[in-house]
Coordinates of C-alpha atoms (C1' of nucleotides) in Angstrom, one line a residue:
Chain A
M13 CA -25.0 9.2 7.9
K14 CA -22.1 9.0 5.5
N15 CA -20.4 6.4 7.6
E16 CA -23.2 3.9 7.5
K17 CA -21.7 2.2 4.5
E18 CA -18.5 1.7 6.5
S19 CA -20.3 -1.0 8.4
A20 CA -21.5 -2.7 5.3
T21 CA -20.0 -6.1 5.4
R22 CA -17.0 -6.1 3.2
S23 CA -16.2 -9.3 1.5
D24 CA -13.3 -11.0 0.0
F25 CA -12.5 -14.6 -0.7
I26 CA -10.8 -15.1 2.7
R27 CA -13.7 -13.7 4.7
D28 CA -16.0 -15.9 2.6
I29 CA -14.0 -18.9 3.7
I30 CA -14.1 -17.8 7.3
K31 CA -17.9 -17.3 7.1
E32 CA -18.3 -20.7 5.6
D33 CA -16.2 -22.3 8.3
I34 CA -18.2 -20.6 11.0
K35 CA -21.4 -21.8 9.4
K36 CA -20.1 -25.3 9.4
N37 CA -19.0 -24.8 13.0
K38 CA -15.4 -25.7 12.1
N39 CA -13.1 -25.1 15.1
D40 CA -16.3 -24.7 17.1
G41 CA -16.8 -21.4 15.3
R42 CA -13.6 -19.9 16.7
V43 CA -11.5 -17.5 14.6
I44 CA -7.9 -17.1 15.6
T45 CA -5.5 -15.3 13.2
R46 CA -2.1 -14.0 13.6
F47 CA 0.2 -11.4 12.2
P48 CA 3.7 -12.9 12.0
P49 CA 6.4 -10.3 11.3
E50 CA 10.1 -11.1 11.4
P51 CA 11.8 -8.5 13.5
N52 CA 14.4 -7.7 10.9
G53 CA 13.2 -4.4 9.6
Y54 CA 10.4 -1.8 9.8
L55 CA 6.8 -2.4 8.9
H56 CA 5.6 -0.9 5.6
I57 CA 2.3 -0.3 4.0
G58 CA 2.3 -3.8 2.6
H59 CA 2.4 -5.1 6.2
A60 CA -0.5 -2.8 6.9
K61 CA -2.5 -4.7 4.4
A62 CA -1.8 -7.9 6.3
I63 CA -2.4 -6.3 9.7
C64 CA -5.7 -4.9 8.7
L65 CA -6.7 -8.3 7.2
N66 CA -5.6 -10.4 10.2
F67 CA -6.7 -8.0 13.0
G68 CA -9.7 -6.8 11.0
A69 CA -11.1 -10.2 10.2
A70 CA -10.5 -11.6 13.7
K71 CA -12.5 -8.7 15.1
E72 CA -15.3 -8.9 12.6
F73 CA -15.8 -12.6 13.4
G74 CA -15.5 -12.2 17.2
G75 CA -12.0 -13.8 17.3
H76 CA -8.5 -12.9 18.2
C77 CA -5.4 -12.0 16.4
N78 CA -2.0 -12.9 17.8
L79 CA 1.0 -10.8 17.3
R80 CA 3.8 -13.3 16.8
F81 CA 7.3 -12.5 16.0
D82 CA 8.8 -15.0 13.7
D83 CA 12.3 -14.8 15.1
S84 CA 14.1 -17.9 14.2
N85 CA 17.1 -16.3 12.5
P86 CA 19.3 -14.5 15.1
I87 CA 21.6 -13.2 12.3
K88 CA 19.0 -10.7 11.1
E89 CA 16.8 -9.9 14.0
K90 CA 17.0 -7.2 16.6
E91 CA 15.2 -5.9 19.6
E92 CA 15.0 -2.5 17.9
Y93 CA 12.8 -4.0 15.3
V94 CA 10.4 -5.7 17.7
E95 CA 9.8 -2.3 19.4
S96 CA 9.2 -0.5 16.2
I97 CA 6.8 -3.1 15.0
K98 CA 4.8 -3.0 18.2
K99 CA 4.7 0.8 18.0
D100 CA 3.5 0.8 14.4
I101 CA 0.8 -1.8 15.0
R102 CA -0.5 0.2 17.9
W103 CA -0.4 3.4 15.9
L104 CA -2.4 1.8 13.2
G105 CA -5.0 1.2 15.7
Y106 CA -4.8 -2.5 16.6
N107 CA -4.3 -4.2 20.0
W108 CA -3.2 -7.7 20.7
G109 CA -3.6 -7.5 24.4
D110 CA -1.6 -10.3 26.0
R111 CA -1.5 -12.2 22.8
E112 CA 2.1 -11.4 22.2
C113 CA 4.0 -14.4 21.0
F114 CA 7.5 -15.2 19.8
A115 CA 8.4 -18.2 17.8
S116 CA 11.6 -18.3 19.9
D117 CA 9.4 -19.1 22.9
Y118 CA 8.7 -22.4 21.2
F119 CA 12.3 -23.4 20.6
E120 CA 12.2 -26.0 23.4
Q121 CA 9.1 -27.6 21.9
L122 CA 10.4 -27.4 18.4
Y123 CA 13.5 -29.2 19.5
E124 CA 11.5 -31.9 21.1
W125 CA 9.4 -32.2 17.9
A126 CA 12.6 -32.5 15.9
V127 CA 13.8 -35.3 18.2
Q128 CA 10.4 -37.0 17.7
L129 CA 10.8 -36.9 14.0
I130 CA 14.3 -38.3 14.3
K131 CA 13.1 -41.1 16.5
D132 CA 10.4 -41.8 14.0
G133 CA 13.0 -42.1 11.2
K134 CA 11.6 -39.0 9.6
A135 CA 14.6 -36.7 9.9
Y136 CA 18.3 -37.1 9.6
I137 CA 21.5 -35.3 10.2
D138 CA 23.3 -34.4 7.0
D139 CA 27.0 -33.6 6.8
L140 CA 26.9 -32.3 3.3
S141 CA 28.0 -28.7 2.9
A142 CA 25.6 -26.0 1.8
E143 CA 26.9 -26.2 -1.7
E144 CA 26.6 -29.9 -1.9
I145 CA 23.1 -29.8 -0.6
R146 CA 22.3 -27.4 -3.3
E147 CA 23.8 -29.7 -5.9
Y148 CA 22.0 -32.7 -4.6
R149 CA 18.7 -30.9 -4.6
G150 CA 18.4 -31.1 -8.3
T151 CA 16.8 -28.5 -10.5
L152 CA 13.3 -27.3 -11.3
T153 CA 13.1 -30.0 -14.0
A154 CA 15.4 -32.7 -12.7
P155 CA 14.9 -34.7 -9.5
G156 CA 17.4 -34.4 -6.7
K157 CA 19.5 -37.3 -5.4
E158 CA 19.7 -38.6 -1.9
S159 CA 22.4 -37.6 0.5
P160 CA 24.8 -40.3 1.4
Y161 CA 24.0 -39.5 5.0
R162 CA 20.3 -40.0 4.5
N163 CA 20.1 -43.5 6.0
R164 CA 22.0 -43.1 9.2
S165 CA 20.6 -44.9 12.2
V166 CA 18.1 -43.3 14.5
K167 CA 20.7 -43.6 17.2
E168 CA 23.4 -41.9 15.3
N169 CA 21.0 -39.1 14.2
F170 CA 19.9 -38.5 17.7
D171 CA 23.4 -38.5 19.0
L172 CA 24.6 -36.1 16.4
F173 CA 21.6 -33.8 16.9
E174 CA 22.3 -33.6 20.6
R175 CA 25.9 -32.8 19.9
M176 CA 24.9 -30.1 17.5
K177 CA 22.8 -28.6 20.3
T178 CA 25.7 -28.7 22.7
G179 CA 27.8 -26.7 20.4
E180 CA 30.3 -29.4 19.4
F181 CA 30.3 -28.5 15.7
P182 CA 31.0 -25.2 13.9
D183 CA 28.5 -23.3 11.9
G184 CA 27.5 -25.0 8.8
A185 CA 29.0 -28.4 9.6
R186 CA 25.8 -30.3 9.7
V187 CA 22.1 -29.7 9.4
L188 CA 19.0 -31.6 10.4
R189 CA 16.8 -32.5 7.4
A190 CA 13.3 -33.9 7.0
K191 CA 13.4 -37.2 5.2
I192 CA 10.7 -36.7 2.6
D193 CA 11.3 -37.1 -1.1
M194 CA 14.3 -36.0 -3.1
A195 CA 12.4 -36.6 -6.3
S196 CA 9.3 -34.5 -5.4
P197 CA 8.3 -32.1 -8.1
N198 CA 7.8 -29.6 -5.3
I199 CA 11.3 -28.6 -4.4
N200 CA 10.3 -27.7 -0.9
M201 CA 9.7 -31.4 -0.3
R202 CA 13.2 -32.4 -1.2
D203 CA 14.4 -33.1 2.3
P204 CA 14.2 -29.5 3.6
V205 CA 16.5 -28.3 6.3
M206 CA 14.9 -28.1 9.7
Y207 CA 17.8 -27.0 11.9
R208 CA 21.1 -25.3 11.2
I209 CA 24.1 -24.5 13.4
L210 CA 24.4 -20.8 14.2
H211 CA 26.7 -19.8 17.0
K212 CA 24.9 -16.5 17.4
P213 CA 23.2 -15.0 20.4
H214 CA 19.4 -14.6 20.0
H215 CA 17.8 -11.3 20.9
R216 CA 15.6 -13.0 23.4
Q217 CA 17.2 -16.3 24.0
G218 CA 20.7 -15.0 24.5
D219 CA 23.4 -17.7 24.2
K220 CA 21.0 -20.5 25.1
W221 CA 21.0 -22.0 21.6
C222 CA 23.5 -22.6 18.9
I223 CA 21.1 -24.4 16.6
Y224 CA 18.1 -22.7 15.2
P225 CA 15.0 -24.0 13.5
T226 CA 14.3 -22.8 9.9
Y227 CA 11.2 -20.9 9.1
D228 CA 9.8 -23.9 7.4
F229 CA 10.1 -26.0 10.6
T230 CA 8.9 -23.1 12.8
H231 CA 6.0 -21.5 11.2
G232 CA 3.3 -24.1 10.8
Q233 CA 4.0 -25.5 14.3
S234 CA 3.8 -22.1 15.8
D235 CA 0.4 -21.6 14.3
S236 CA -0.6 -24.9 15.5
K237 CA 0.6 -24.3 19.1
E238 CA -1.3 -21.0 19.1
G239 CA -4.5 -22.6 17.9
V240 CA -4.6 -20.4 14.8
T241 CA -7.6 -21.3 12.8
H242 CA -6.9 -19.3 9.7
S243 CA -3.3 -18.7 8.9
L244 CA -3.3 -16.0 6.3
C245 CA 0.0 -15.5 4.4
S246 CA 1.3 -14.3 1.2
I247 CA 1.2 -16.2 -2.0
E248 CA 4.8 -17.3 -2.2
F249 CA 4.2 -19.7 0.6
E250 CA 1.5 -21.6 -1.3
D251 CA 3.9 -24.3 -2.3
H252 CA 5.3 -24.5 1.2
R253 CA 1.9 -25.6 2.4
P254 CA 2.4 -29.3 1.6
L255 CA 5.5 -29.2 3.7
Y256 CA 3.8 -27.6 6.7
D257 CA 1.0 -30.1 6.3
W258 CA 3.6 -32.9 6.3
F259 CA 5.2 -31.7 9.6
L260 CA 1.8 -31.2 11.2
E261 CA 0.7 -34.6 10.1
K262 CA 3.8 -36.5 11.2
L263 CA 3.8 -34.7 14.5
H264 CA 0.1 -35.5 15.1
V265 CA -0.7 -31.9 16.2
Y266 CA -3.6 -29.5 15.5
H267 CA -3.7 -28.4 11.9
P268 CA -4.5 -24.8 11.1
Q269 CA -5.8 -23.8 7.7
Q270 CA -3.4 -21.7 5.6
I271 CA -4.8 -19.4 3.1
E272 CA -2.7 -17.3 0.8
F273 CA -3.3 -13.9 -0.7
A274 CA -1.3 -11.6 -2.9
R275 CA 0.9 -9.0 -1.3
L276 CA 0.6 -5.4 -2.0
N277 CA 2.6 -3.6 -4.6
L278 CA 2.4 0.2 -4.8
S279 CA 3.3 2.3 -7.8
Y280 CA 6.2 4.8 -7.5
T281 CA 7.8 3.0 -4.6
V282 CA 9.3 -0.4 -3.5
L283 CA 7.9 -2.6 -0.8
S284 CA 10.5 -5.0 0.2
K285 CA 12.4 -4.8 3.4
R286 CA 15.6 -5.6 1.6
K287 CA 15.2 -2.8 -0.9
L288 CA 14.1 -0.4 1.7
M289 CA 17.1 -1.3 3.8
Q290 CA 19.3 -0.5 0.8
L291 CA 17.8 3.0 0.6
V292 CA 18.4 3.5 4.3
S293 CA 22.0 2.2 4.4
G294 CA 22.9 3.9 1.1
G295 CA 21.8 7.2 2.5
D296 CA 19.2 7.8 -0.2
V297 CA 16.8 8.6 2.6
S298 CA 17.3 9.8 6.1
G299 CA 16.2 6.6 7.7
W300 CA 13.4 4.1 8.0
D301 CA 11.1 7.0 9.0
D302 CA 12.0 9.3 6.2
P303 CA 8.7 10.8 5.1
R304 CA 9.3 9.5 1.6
M305 CA 9.5 5.9 2.8
P306 CA 6.4 3.6 2.4
T307 CA 7.1 2.4 6.0
L308 CA 4.5 3.1 8.6
S309 CA 7.0 5.2 10.5
G310 CA 7.7 7.2 7.3
L311 CA 4.0 7.6 6.5
R312 CA 3.4 8.7 10.1
R313 CA 6.1 11.2 10.1
S314 CA 4.9 12.6 6.8
G315 CA 1.5 13.2 8.3
Y316 CA -0.6 10.2 7.2
T317 CA -3.3 9.2 9.6
P318 CA -3.9 5.6 10.7
E319 CA -7.5 6.0 9.6
S320 CA -6.4 6.9 6.1
I321 CA -4.2 3.8 5.9
R322 CA -6.9 1.6 7.2
A323 CA -9.3 3.1 4.6
F324 CA -6.8 2.4 2.0
C325 CA -6.4 -1.2 3.0
E326 CA -10.1 -1.7 2.8
R327 CA -10.4 -0.2 -0.6
I328 CA -7.6 -2.2 -2.2
G329 CA -9.3 -5.5 -1.3
V330 CA -7.8 -8.9 -0.9
A331 CA -7.3 -11.3 -3.8
K332 CA -4.7 -13.7 -5.2
R333 CA -3.7 -12.0 -8.4
D334 CA -0.5 -10.0 -8.8
S335 CA -1.4 -6.3 -8.8
V336 CA 0.1 -2.9 -8.5
V337 CA -2.1 -0.4 -6.6
D338 CA -1.9 3.2 -7.9
I339 CA -0.3 5.3 -5.2
A340 CA -2.9 7.9 -6.1
L341 CA -5.4 5.9 -4.2
L342 CA -3.3 6.1 -1.0
E343 CA -3.0 9.9 -1.6
Y344 CA -6.8 10.1 -2.1
C345 CA -7.3 8.3 1.2
V346 CA -5.3 10.8 3.2
R347 CA -6.9 13.8 1.5
E348 CA -10.3 12.4 2.2
D349 CA -9.5 12.0 5.9
L350 CA -7.6 15.2 6.4
N351 CA -10.1 17.2 4.5
K352 CA -12.6 16.5 7.2
R353 CA -10.2 16.9 10.1
A354 CA -7.3 19.2 9.4
P355 CA -7.6 22.8 10.4
R356 CA -7.0 25.3 7.6
V357 CA -4.3 27.8 7.9
M358 CA -2.5 30.1 5.5
A359 CA 1.2 29.7 4.6
V360 CA 3.2 31.2 1.9
L361 CA 5.9 28.9 0.6
H362 CA 7.6 31.1 -1.9
P363 CA 7.0 34.6 -0.6
L364 CA 6.5 37.5 -2.9
R365 CA 6.2 40.9 -1.1
V366 CA 3.0 42.9 -1.8
V367 CA 2.5 46.4 -0.6
I368 CA -1.0 47.7 -0.4
D369 CA -0.4 51.4 -1.3
N370 CA -3.6 52.8 -0.1
Y371 CA -3.8 50.8 3.2
P372 CA -2.9 52.9 6.3
E373 CA 0.8 52.6 7.2
D374 CA 0.5 51.3 10.8
Q375 CA -2.9 49.6 10.7
V376 CA -3.4 46.0 11.5
E377 CA -6.8 44.3 11.3
D378 CA -7.7 41.0 12.8
L379 CA -10.0 39.3 10.3
D380 CA -12.1 36.2 10.9
A381 CA -11.0 33.1 9.2
I382 CA -12.9 29.8 9.2
N383 CA -10.9 26.9 10.6
N384 CA -12.5 24.2 8.6
P385 CA -15.4 24.7 6.1
E386 CA -16.1 21.0 6.3
D387 CA -16.7 21.2 10.1
P388 CA -18.3 24.4 11.5
D389 CA -17.6 23.1 15.0
M390 CA -14.0 23.8 14.5
G391 CA -14.8 27.5 14.8
I392 CA -13.0 30.5 13.6
R393 CA -9.7 32.3 14.3
K394 CA -8.3 35.8 13.8
V395 CA -5.7 36.5 11.1
P396 CA -3.9 39.8 10.9
F397 CA -4.0 41.9 7.8
S398 CA -1.7 44.9 7.2
R399 CA -0.1 47.0 4.5
V400 CA 2.7 44.6 3.7
L401 CA 1.8 41.1 2.8
Y402 CA 3.4 38.0 1.2
I403 CA 1.7 36.0 -1.4
E404 CA 2.7 33.0 -3.3
R405 CA 5.1 33.7 -6.1
D406 CA 3.2 31.4 -8.3
D407 CA 0.0 33.4 -7.8
F408 CA 1.3 36.3 -9.9
R409 CA 2.2 36.4 -13.6
E410 CA 3.3 39.4 -15.3
E411 CA 2.0 38.0 -18.6
P412 CA -0.8 35.7 -17.6
P413 CA -1.5 32.8 -19.9
K414 CA -5.1 32.0 -20.7
K415 CA -7.0 30.3 -17.9
F416 CA -4.6 31.8 -15.4
Y417 CA -7.1 33.5 -13.0
R418 CA -4.7 34.7 -10.4
L419 CA -3.0 38.1 -9.9
A420 CA -1.5 40.0 -12.9
P421 CA -0.9 43.7 -13.6
G422 CA -4.2 45.5 -13.5
R423 CA -6.1 42.4 -12.3
E424 CA -8.2 42.3 -9.2
V425 CA -8.3 39.2 -7.0
R426 CA -9.6 38.4 -3.5
M427 CA -7.3 38.0 -0.6
R428 CA -8.9 35.2 1.4
Y429 CA -11.0 36.5 4.3
A430 CA -9.7 40.0 3.6
Y431 CA -10.1 42.4 0.7
F432 CA -10.1 42.6 -3.1
I433 CA -6.8 43.9 -4.3
T434 CA -5.7 45.1 -7.7
C435 CA -2.1 45.0 -8.9
V436 CA -1.0 48.5 -10.0
D437 CA 2.8 48.1 -10.2
V438 CA 5.5 45.5 -10.5
V439 CA 9.0 46.1 -9.0
K440 CA 11.8 44.1 -10.6
D441 CA 15.4 43.6 -9.8
E442 CA 17.3 45.8 -12.2
K443 CA 20.0 43.2 -13.0
T444 CA 18.0 39.9 -13.1
G445 CA 14.6 41.2 -14.1
K446 CA 13.1 39.1 -11.3
V447 CA 9.9 40.4 -9.8
V448 CA 10.7 41.4 -6.2
E449 CA 7.7 43.3 -5.1
L450 CA 4.1 44.1 -6.1
H451 CA 2.2 47.3 -5.5
C452 CA -1.5 46.9 -5.1
T453 CA -4.5 48.9 -4.0
Y454 CA -7.3 47.5 -2.0
D455 CA -11.0 48.2 -1.9
P456 CA -12.1 49.0 1.7
A457 CA -15.6 48.1 0.8
T458 CA -14.7 44.5 0.2
R459 CA -13.7 43.7 3.8
G460 CA -14.2 40.1 4.5
G461 CA -14.1 39.2 0.8
N462 CA -17.3 40.4 -0.7
A463 CA -18.0 43.4 -2.9
P464 CA -21.2 45.3 -2.1
D465 CA -21.7 46.1 -5.7
G466 CA -21.8 42.3 -6.5
R467 CA -18.5 42.5 -8.5
K468 CA -16.8 39.1 -8.9
V469 CA -13.2 38.1 -9.0
K470 CA -11.9 35.0 -10.6
S471 CA -9.7 33.9 -7.9
T472 CA -8.9 34.0 -4.2
L473 CA -5.3 34.0 -2.9
H474 CA -3.9 33.0 0.4
W475 CA -1.6 35.4 2.0
V476 CA 0.2 36.2 5.2
S477 CA 0.9 39.6 6.9
A478 CA 4.6 40.3 6.7
A479 CA 5.1 41.8 10.1
Q480 CA 3.2 39.1 12.0
A481 CA 4.1 36.0 10.0
I482 CA 6.3 33.3 11.4
E483 CA 9.2 32.1 9.5
A484 CA 9.3 28.3 9.0
E485 CA 11.0 25.5 7.1
V486 CA 8.8 23.5 4.8
R487 CA 9.9 20.2 3.3
L488 CA 8.2 19.4 0.1
Y489 CA 8.2 15.6 -0.2
D490 CA 7.3 13.9 -3.4
R491 CA 7.1 10.4 -4.8
L492 CA 10.3 8.4 -4.1
F493 CA 10.7 7.1 -7.7
V494 CA 10.0 8.6 -11.1
K495 CA 8.9 5.3 -12.6
P496 CA 5.6 3.6 -11.6
N497 CA 7.5 0.3 -11.3
P498 CA 11.2 1.0 -10.3
L499 CA 12.0 -2.7 -10.4
E500 CA 10.9 -3.2 -14.0
G501 CA 13.8 -1.6 -15.9
K502 CA 17.2 -3.2 -16.6
E503 CA 19.0 -0.7 -14.4
D504 CA 19.3 -0.9 -10.6
F505 CA 16.1 0.4 -9.0
K506 CA 18.0 3.3 -7.5
T507 CA 18.6 4.7 -10.9
Y508 CA 14.9 5.7 -10.9
L509 CA 15.0 7.5 -7.6
N510 CA 13.2 10.9 -8.0
P511 CA 15.9 13.5 -7.6
K512 CA 13.2 16.0 -6.6
S513 CA 11.6 13.8 -4.0
L514 CA 12.6 16.4 -1.3
E515 CA 12.7 20.1 -1.7
T516 CA 13.5 22.0 1.4
L517 CA 12.2 25.6 1.7
T518 CA 13.8 27.5 4.5
S519 CA 12.1 30.9 4.4
C520 CA 8.5 30.2 4.2
R521 CA 6.0 32.4 6.1
V522 CA 3.1 31.0 8.0
E523 CA 0.3 32.8 9.8
P524 CA 0.9 33.6 13.5
S525 CA -1.8 31.3 14.8
L526 CA 0.7 28.5 14.1
K527 CA 2.9 29.7 16.9
G528 CA 3.3 26.8 19.3
A529 CA 2.2 24.2 16.8
R530 CA 3.2 20.9 18.3
Q531 CA 5.0 18.0 16.7
G532 CA 2.7 15.8 14.7
N533 CA 0.0 18.4 14.3
R534 CA -1.6 18.3 10.9
Y535 CA -2.9 21.3 8.9
Q536 CA -4.2 22.1 5.5
F537 CA -2.2 25.0 4.1
E538 CA -4.9 26.5 2.0
R539 CA -4.6 25.9 -1.7
L540 CA -1.4 24.0 -1.2
G541 CA -1.8 20.7 0.6
Y542 CA -1.7 19.0 3.9
F543 CA 1.3 19.5 6.2
C544 CA 2.5 18.0 9.4
V545 CA 4.8 19.4 12.0
D546 CA 7.9 17.3 11.9
S547 CA 8.2 15.1 14.8
I548 CA 11.9 15.2 15.1
D549 CA 13.3 18.5 13.8
S550 CA 10.6 21.0 14.6
T551 CA 11.0 23.2 17.7
D552 CA 9.2 26.2 19.1
E553 CA 11.9 28.4 17.8
K554 CA 12.0 27.0 14.4
L555 CA 8.9 25.2 13.0
V556 CA 9.5 22.5 10.4
F557 CA 6.6 21.2 8.3
N558 CA 6.4 18.2 6.1
R559 CA 4.1 18.0 3.2
T560 CA 2.0 15.0 3.5
V561 CA 0.3 15.4 0.1
S562 CA -0.6 18.3 -2.1
L563 CA -4.2 19.3 -2.7
R564 CA -5.7 18.3 -6.0
D565 CA -4.6 21.0 -8.4
Q566 CA -6.8 21.9 -11.3
W567 CA -4.5 24.7 -12.5
A568 CA -1.4 22.4 -12.4
K569 CA -3.3 20.0 -14.7
I570 CA -4.2 22.8 -17.1
E571 CA -0.7 24.1 -17.2
K572 CA 0.7 20.7 -17.7
S573 CA -1.6 19.9 -20.6
M574 CA -0.8 23.3 -22.1
K575 CA 2.9 22.5 -22.0
A576 CA 2.4 19.0 -23.2
G577 CA 0.5 19.6 -26.4
N578 CA -2.0 22.4 -26.6
G579 CA 0.5 25.2 -26.0
Chain B
rU22 C1' 11.3 -28.2 -20.8
rG23 C1' 9.0 -30.0 -13.2
rG24 C1' 5.5 -28.1 -9.6
rG25 C1' 2.3 -24.3 -7.6
rG26 C1' -0.6 -19.9 -8.8
rU27 C1' -3.1 -15.9 -11.6
rG28 C1' -5.7 -13.5 -16.0
rU29 C1' -12.7 -8.9 -15.8
rA30 C1' -11.6 -1.0 -18.1
rG31 C1' -5.6 3.0 -17.5
rG32 C1' -5.0 1.0 -11.8
rC33 C1' -7.6 -2.0 -8.0
rA34 C1' -11.8 -5.2 -7.6
rA35 C1' -17.1 -7.6 -7.2
rG36 C1' -19.4 -11.3 -9.9
rU37 C1' -19.6 -18.6 -8.8
rG38 C1' -25.3 -20.5 -15.4
rG39 C1' -30.2 -15.7 -16.1
rA40 C1' -29.3 -8.2 -18.4
rA41 C1' -20.8 -6.6 -16.5
rA42 C1' -21.1 -3.8 -8.8
rG43 C1' -18.1 -0.2 -6.5
rC44 C1' -13.5 2.7 -5.8
rC45 C1' -9.1 5.4 -7.8
rA46 C1' -7.5 7.8 -12.2
rU47 C1' -9.3 10.4 -16.6
rC48 C1' -13.0 13.6 -19.0
rC49 C1' -17.4 16.9 -19.0
rG50 C1' -21.0 20.0 -16.4
rC51 C1' -23.0 22.5 -11.7
rC52 C1' -21.5 24.9 -7.3
rU53 C1' -17.8 27.4 -4.6
rU54 C1' -14.4 33.4 -0.6
rU55 C1' -9.3 27.1 -1.2
rG56 C1' -8.6 26.2 -9.4
rG57 C1' -9.8 22.4 -2.4
rA58 C1' -14.3 20.1 -0.9
rG59 C1' -19.2 18.9 -2.6
rC60 C1' -23.0 17.5 -6.4
rG61 C1' -24.3 15.4 -11.3
rG62 C1' -22.8 12.9 -15.7
rA63 C1' -19.4 10.0 -19.1
rC64 C1' -16.0 5.9 -19.0
rA65 C1' -16.0 -2.9 -20.6
rU66 C1' -22.0 -4.6 -26.6
rU67 C1' -17.8 -7.7 -23.1
rC68 C1' -14.5 -10.7 -19.1
rG69 C1' -6.4 -13.5 -21.9
rG70 C1' -7.5 -16.4 -26.9
rA71 C1' -10.0 -20.2 -29.7
rG72 C1' -13.4 -24.0 -29.9
rG73 C1' -17.5 -26.7 -27.3
rU74 C1' -21.9 -27.6 -23.9
rU75 C1' -26.5 -24.8 -23.0
rC76 C1' -32.7 -21.6 -24.6
rG77 C1' -28.8 -18.7 -22.1
rA78 C1' -21.6 -18.7 -20.4
rA79 C1' -17.1 -13.9 -17.3
rU80 C1' -19.1 -18.3 -14.7
rC81 C1' -19.2 -25.4 -17.0
rC82 C1' -15.8 -28.5 -20.6
rU83 C1' -11.4 -28.8 -24.0
rC84 C1' -7.1 -26.9 -26.1
rC85 C1' -3.9 -22.8 -26.4
rC86 C1' -1.4 -18.1 -24.7
rA87 C1' 0.6 -14.7 -21.1
rC88 C1' 2.4 -13.4 -16.4
rC89 C1' 4.0 -14.5 -11.2
rC90 C1' 6.4 -17.9 -7.4
rC91 C1' 9.8 -22.1 -6.1
rA92 C1' 16.5 -24.8 -7.0
rG93 C1' 18.7 -20.0 1.1
rC94 C1' 21.6 -23.8 6.3
rC95 C1' 16.2 -16.2 4.5
rA96 C1' 11.3 -15.3 6.1

RNA sequence: UGGGGUGUAGGCAAGUGGAAAGCCAUCCGCCUUUGGAGCGGACAUUCGGAGGUUCGAAUCCUCCCACCCCAGCCA
């Protein structure tokens, strides 16, 4: 019932255009999109937006979405990245079937098209150096000037281009340029480079080529070859569109429609492969899949579900304006998903020993605990209770501030699914004064958590039985940066890295039902948050959990506001 | 001082001449054996600004302002 609204047709300006095109029977009503990553890095949540849009829209309108690797620059691209990209897209829940394409598969055709333009007098070989080309290009406000090589004969251009191809010239010696207009107000039209000499092996083509087409000469024609009807790309390519149009027109080939939309920005992180790469290579994170990274592999490892990421992408919408989405929305989306699906479990992160003085020395009771109150079908499990327990250090205050409902000397609280207990004594370290143990009494009549006399307690604590608990490592991940927009200050963005983005806790205690928890399993640690068994470091001998996201925390807010002003 | 874009609440985002959707965040209640979840409520007299057209303007026109992108042989 709740999911009915999911099927409600979502709408954005791009889907509106597609609907309109279908209505007008443009392209015979076909819808072909494509997701065109360059295999030079790992996919991040910003790519997820594009993936959901391209695959999502294609599916909604009965079309197809190609996965096409835009691999025209062998300097940056690697097989490792194409594999990770495929894995991430599949994980996100999308399939491209046999529609797996590579721009490099079109190199032969692209070469022929280049020759065609040369023969039509629409492209020429330029011997200017890179620096000279830049100088000749002019500036934003001043027109450029024509290269002295601009008017070579077709014959000479063709000859030179062939010799570029056969490897006669060193890198950078010459380029092939489109002959358009050096005075165009659109800089992209000032005789853009189409081919450059790069004596570099290509991850798929090997040593076959030593000249490579530029993105500008590759992208539009690749879309064209694939019969893409709606070529959705980000906004910075808007003023490249006239150039793509120019190539397509001069080549007399099918002309896809390009539509631009704004890329995603997320608060408290960065979304640029270049910046993310810097974090990886600088050792600021453990790798592309560090759970703090906004990469899909990082989000996956931290416990995010593909469903939650898709839901996020739906909620943020698609538009053209620059925007920064609050990361709280992403966090909301995982909580929403995991709340319904994640089994609940008790885990104590900062253990404080509690002895129940009046509980029989050797007794252990197996108490019923509900696996997920949101989903009765998930059943119940047994949790052992005994004389010595651990509770969360934060759940006890010797001098409780107002609004602190948890345990304190003389105070009675409920141990979840167990008994009411009352704190009767506090044991401290003589030297440091640190509380090391609590003594409590329990009320046998409250077994299961209810008092027959109707007596209420103000809070319920999670706990773990000392003897049966399993020791585990828990990694508390937090936002990567301390500033909503780390790129906004004058300093290098790394200045704003959150020094507390990872806190590793090595002696946590988790309930025994977690024995055998498998990598990737997700749980809610009651009252704490959602956690996921680390997919790399966790073993049967030593469980390692990553915090995906904390639970919403009313008390934390109260405490914070008390500290901020009212206290 | 070239060209291309974009301005609706703290953050996203609908709206396309006829009473400013929705979501997140925030706040307030209710409920609760998770201070979770859930439920209910509050949150833009006004749409970057100023004029104009119109019975009527966020929507149309004019001017102005702000922000983003482009001077890679990156994509």
